[in-house]
Amino acid sequence: MKNVLHAEENPGRQRYRQYDMSVDELRQGLAALLPQMRRFARTLAWQREDADDLVQVALERALKAGSQWQPGTRLDAWLYRIMKNAWIDELRSRGRRGEVMVNVDSEELSETVGVSDHGAVITRLSVQAAMQGLPEEQRLAVSLVLVEGLSYKEAAETLEIPLGTLTSRLARGREALQALLIDGESP
């Protein structure tokens, strides 16, 4: 039995043969995860435009490879892995083209005009700056476990690293964030 897309008697309703999941059901699951995908994309890319592009690429790849997702596993973890791999591909491509990434999001600062709770905005920007200061390995571990709520095991599988490595990166990331946010020191 192959994991290929095929039309049944009703040509408008396509199903993945082995897992008996319709394309519509997959699309609904993907649509429900859009906010989490955008948040994780911002962790990877920082720039809103890059993050939006990353989400689009991940959605396209997920729809094309929908037969590879296995029911009973977390759809979000599968999508995070797709996004991580798509971002790595993008960075490699940029490296070959010689593009430079800009880490400051001036739009982020302009969004705060007229907001009455400046303390929350300052805290959010401080956390974003601190997260941006982390090495990518630590930033991904912190994002998946602390922000997205994946278990250590699921995050390790998503990043395709051993559980001990994830735990180490998470501990170092937490220490570095504490140093940056509370103590004001560089990690």
mmCIF file of C-alpha atoms in Angstrom:
data_model
loop_
_atom_site.group_PDB
_atom_site.id
_atom_site.type_symbol
_atom_site.label_atom_id
_atom_site.label_comp_id
_atom_site.label_asym_id
_atom_site.label_seq_id
_atom_site.Cartn_x
_atom_site.Cartn_y
_atom_site.Cartn_z
ATOM 1 C CA MET A 1 0.000 0.000 0.000
ATOM 2 C CA LYS A 2 1.509 3.325 -1.060
ATOM 3 C CA ASN A 3 1.239 6.699 0.660
ATOM 4 C CA VAL A 4 0.134 8.479 -2.472
ATOM 5 C CA LEU A 5 -2.714 10.871 -3.019
ATOM 6 C CA HIS A 6 -5.533 9.400 -5.064
ATOM 7 C CA ALA A 7 -9.117 10.251 -5.924
ATOM 8 C CA GLU A 8 -11.892 8.026 -4.624
ATOM 9 C CA GLU A 9 -15.385 7.719 -6.079
ATOM 10 C CA ASN A 10 -16.020 11.351 -5.100
ATOM 11 C CA PRO A 11 -13.360 13.255 -7.086
ATOM 12 C CA GLY A 12 -13.610 16.312 -4.797
ATOM 13 C CA ARG A 13 -12.605 14.269 -1.762
ATOM 14 C CA GLN A 14 -9.019 13.014 -1.855
ATOM 15 C CA ARG A 15 -7.583 10.788 0.854
ATOM 16 C CA TYR A 16 -4.166 9.567 1.812
ATOM 17 C CA ARG A 17 -4.547 5.860 1.272
ATOM 18 C CA GLN A 18 -2.613 4.335 4.198
ATOM 19 C CA TYR A 19 -3.755 6.717 6.910
ATOM 20 C CA ASP A 20 -7.259 7.411 5.607
ATOM 21 C CA MET A 21 -6.951 11.138 6.305
ATOM 22 C CA SER A 22 -8.511 13.573 3.896
ATOM 23 C CA VAL A 23 -6.698 16.560 2.482
ATOM 24 C CA ASP A 24 -9.431 18.693 4.034
ATOM 25 C CA GLU A 25 -8.692 17.268 7.492
ATOM 26 C CA LEU A 26 -4.985 17.962 7.029
ATOM 27 C CA ARG A 27 -5.728 21.509 5.879
ATOM 28 C CA GLN A 28 -7.946 22.075 8.918
ATOM 29 C CA GLY A 29 -5.183 20.862 11.215
ATOM 30 C CA LEU A 30 -2.675 23.127 9.503
ATOM 31 C CA ALA A 31 -5.016 26.113 9.695
ATOM 32 C CA ALA A 32 -5.530 25.560 13.429
ATOM 33 C CA LEU A 33 -1.760 25.626 13.949
ATOM 34 C CA LEU A 34 -1.102 28.866 12.033
ATOM 35 C CA PRO A 35 -0.608 31.044 15.157
ATOM 36 C CA GLN A 36 1.939 28.606 16.610
ATOM 37 C CA MET A 37 3.673 28.306 13.244
ATOM 38 C CA ARG A 38 3.959 32.089 12.923
ATOM 39 C CA ARG A 39 5.338 32.364 16.455
ATOM 40 C CA PHE A 40 7.942 29.650 15.828
ATOM 41 C CA ALA A 41 8.828 31.201 12.468
ATOM 42 C CA ARG A 42 9.502 34.521 14.220
ATOM 43 C CA THR A 43 11.813 32.671 16.608
ATOM 44 C CA LEU A 44 13.770 31.365 13.659
ATOM 45 C CA ALA A 45 13.692 34.324 11.304
ATOM 46 C CA TRP A 46 13.049 37.440 13.436
ATOM 47 C CA GLN A 47 11.977 39.487 10.437
ATOM 48 C CA ARG A 48 8.207 39.428 9.915
ATOM 49 C CA GLU A 49 8.498 39.040 6.139
ATOM 50 C CA ASP A 50 10.971 36.177 6.433
ATOM 51 C CA ALA A 51 8.765 34.499 9.051
ATOM 52 C CA ASP A 52 5.676 34.804 6.845
ATOM 53 C CA ASP A 53 7.590 33.371 3.893
ATOM 54 C CA LEU A 54 8.831 30.524 6.099
ATOM 55 C CA VAL A 55 5.288 29.684 7.198
ATOM 56 C CA GLN A 56 4.167 29.631 3.575
ATOM 57 C CA VAL A 57 7.027 27.350 2.538
ATOM 58 C CA ALA A 58 6.320 25.030 5.475
ATOM 59 C CA LEU A 59 2.622 24.851 4.619
ATOM 60 C CA GLU A 60 3.409 24.039 0.993
ATOM 61 C CA ARG A 61 5.842 21.315 2.022
ATOM 62 C CA ALA A 62 3.389 19.909 4.574
ATOM 63 C CA LEU A 63 0.601 19.704 2.007
ATOM 64 C CA LYS A 64 2.882 18.040 -0.533
ATOM 65 C CA ALA A 65 4.208 15.552 2.046
ATOM 66 C CA GLY A 66 0.939 15.073 3.936
ATOM 67 C CA SER A 67 1.105 11.321 3.521
ATOM 68 C CA GLN A 68 4.302 11.266 5.621
ATOM 69 C CA TRP A 69 2.560 12.553 8.747
ATOM 70 C CA GLN A 70 1.410 9.726 10.972
ATOM 71 C CA PRO A 71 -1.819 10.112 12.956
ATOM 72 C CA GLY A 72 -1.166 9.579 16.629
ATOM 73 C CA THR A 73 1.882 11.816 16.470
ATOM 74 C CA ARG A 74 1.830 15.545 17.043
ATOM 75 C CA LEU A 75 1.092 17.479 13.882
ATOM 76 C CA ASP A 76 2.712 20.587 15.374
ATOM 77 C CA ALA A 77 6.003 18.784 16.050
ATOM 78 C CA TRP A 78 6.014 17.524 12.449
ATOM 79 C CA LEU A 79 5.412 21.079 11.196
ATOM 80 C CA TYR A 80 8.136 22.532 13.431
ATOM 81 C CA ARG A 81 10.599 20.044 11.929
ATOM 82 C CA ILE A 82 9.517 21.040 8.408
ATOM 83 C CA MET A 83 9.950 24.729 9.336
ATOM 84 C CA LYS A 84 13.356 24.170 10.898
ATOM 85 C CA ASN A 85 14.562 22.325 7.800
ATOM 86 C CA ALA A 86 13.086 24.972 5.476
ATOM 87 C CA TRP A 87 14.868 27.698 7.465
ATOM 88 C CA ILE A 88 18.172 25.829 7.247
ATOM 89 C CA ASP A 89 17.649 25.563 3.478
ATOM 90 C CA GLU A 90 16.945 29.316 3.323
ATOM 91 C CA LEU A 91 20.053 30.204 5.313
ATOM 92 C CA ARG A 92 22.219 28.017 3.095
ATOM 93 C CA SER A 93 20.690 29.644 0.027
ATOM 94 C CA ARG A 94 21.330 33.122 1.424
ATOM 95 C CA GLY A 95 24.886 32.173 2.219
ATOM 96 C CA ARG A 96 25.423 31.167 -1.380
ATOM 97 C CA ARG A 97 23.873 34.446 -2.561
ATOM 98 C CA GLY A 98 25.804 36.481 0.002
ATOM 99 C CA GLU A 99 22.727 38.071 1.602
ATOM 100 C CA VAL A 100 22.978 39.552 5.064
ATOM 101 C CA MET A 101 20.210 39.111 7.598
ATOM 102 C CA VAL A 102 19.044 42.187 9.473
ATOM 103 C CA ASN A 103 18.180 41.468 13.104
ATOM 104 C CA VAL A 104 16.490 44.720 14.079
ATOM 105 C CA ASP A 105 12.785 44.954 13.324
ATOM 106 C CA SER A 106 11.937 48.652 13.144
ATOM 107 C CA GLU A 107 8.271 47.791 12.527
ATOM 108 C CA GLU A 108 8.232 46.175 15.948
ATOM 109 C CA LEU A 109 9.086 49.492 17.544
ATOM 110 C CA SER A 110 6.549 51.448 15.510
ATOM 111 C CA GLU A 111 3.759 49.102 16.615
ATOM 112 C CA THR A 112 4.079 50.425 20.145
ATOM 113 C CA VAL A 113 2.895 53.948 19.303
ATOM 114 C CA GLY A 114 -0.276 54.707 21.245
ATOM 115 C CA VAL A 115 -0.045 51.590 23.408
ATOM 116 C CA SER A 116 -0.821 52.426 27.015
ATOM 117 C CA ASP A 117 1.026 49.507 28.602
ATOM 118 C CA HIS A 118 4.618 50.443 27.768
ATOM 119 C CA GLY A 119 5.981 48.154 30.476
ATOM 120 C CA ALA A 120 4.650 45.051 28.727
ATOM 121 C CA VAL A 121 5.982 46.262 25.387
ATOM 122 C CA ILE A 122 9.408 46.956 26.861
ATOM 123 C CA THR A 123 9.445 43.534 28.514
ATOM 124 C CA ARG A 124 8.448 41.832 25.262
ATOM 125 C CA LEU A 125 11.145 43.681 23.330
ATOM 126 C CA SER A 126 13.694 42.852 26.033
ATOM 127 C CA VAL A 127 12.816 39.163 25.853
ATOM 128 C CA GLN A 128 12.964 39.236 22.045
ATOM 129 C CA ALA A 129 16.378 40.912 22.150
ATOM 130 C CA ALA A 130 17.619 38.414 24.736
ATOM 131 C CA MET A 131 16.308 35.485 22.653
ATOM 132 C CA GLN A 132 17.988 36.944 19.602
ATOM 133 C CA GLY A 133 21.259 37.038 21.530
ATOM 134 C CA LEU A 134 21.163 33.297 22.175
ATOM 135 C CA PRO A 135 22.987 30.901 19.874
ATOM 136 C CA GLU A 136 20.544 29.330 17.423
ATOM 137 C CA GLU A 137 20.730 25.885 19.062
ATOM 138 C CA GLN A 138 19.718 27.314 22.442
ATOM 139 C CA ARG A 139 17.103 29.627 20.930
ATOM 140 C CA LEU A 140 15.367 26.723 19.177
ATOM 141 C CA ALA A 141 15.382 24.572 22.317
ATOM 142 C CA VAL A 142 13.978 27.398 24.461
ATOM 143 C CA SER A 143 11.364 28.254 21.853
ATOM 144 C CA LEU A 144 10.069 24.719 21.378
ATOM 145 C CA VAL A 145 9.954 23.786 25.073
ATOM 146 C CA LEU A 146 9.195 27.039 26.877
ATOM 147 C CA VAL A 147 7.218 28.939 24.254
ATOM 148 C CA GLU A 148 5.529 26.223 22.175
ATOM 149 C CA GLY A 149 5.071 23.781 25.077
ATOM 150 C CA LEU A 150 6.535 20.669 23.502
ATOM 151 C CA SER A 151 7.829 17.993 25.843
ATOM 152 C CA TYR A 152 11.582 17.476 25.989
ATOM 153 C CA LYS A 153 11.213 14.264 23.977
ATOM 154 C CA GLU A 154 9.076 15.906 21.285
ATOM 155 C CA ALA A 155 11.427 18.880 21.016
ATOM 156 C CA ALA A 156 14.451 16.571 20.732
ATOM 157 C CA GLU A 157 12.725 14.616 17.964
ATOM 158 C CA THR A 158 11.746 17.836 16.185
ATOM 159 C CA LEU A 159 15.324 19.116 16.271
ATOM 160 C CA GLU A 160 16.635 15.625 15.490
ATOM 161 C CA ILE A 161 19.030 15.640 18.457
ATOM 162 C CA PRO A 162 19.472 13.357 21.493
ATOM 163 C CA LEU A 163 17.391 14.157 24.572
ATOM 164 C CA GLY A 164 20.509 14.910 26.638
ATOM 165 C CA THR A 165 21.686 17.435 24.064
ATOM 166 C CA LEU A 166 18.317 19.186 24.165
ATOM 167 C CA THR A 167 18.398 19.283 27.978
ATOM 168 C CA SER A 168 21.895 20.777 27.927
ATOM 169 C CA ARG A 169 20.958 23.419 25.336
ATOM 170 C CA LEU A 170 17.822 24.293 27.264
ATOM 171 C CA ALA A 171 19.733 24.682 30.539
ATOM 172 C CA ARG A 172 22.379 26.882 28.913
ATOM 173 C CA GLY A 173 19.668 28.899 27.153
ATOM 174 C CA ARG A 174 17.785 29.497 30.402
ATOM 175 C CA GLU A 175 20.981 30.591 32.149
ATOM 176 C CA ALA A 176 21.850 32.957 29.323
ATOM 177 C CA LEU A 177 18.333 34.442 29.291
ATOM 178 C CA GLN A 178 18.473 34.957 33.042
ATOM 179 C CA ALA A 179 21.838 36.644 32.751
ATOM 180 C CA LEU A 180 20.575 38.929 30.013
ATOM 181 C CA LEU A 181 17.185 39.772 31.496
ATOM 182 C CA ILE A 182 17.782 39.831 35.238
ATOM 183 C CA ASP A 183 21.454 40.452 35.725
ATOM 184 C CA GLY A 184 21.953 42.500 32.547
ATOM 185 C CA GLU A 185 25.099 40.558 31.680
ATOM 186 C CA SER A 186 26.171 39.107 28.395
ATOM 187 C CA PRO A 187 25.972 35.290 28.302
#
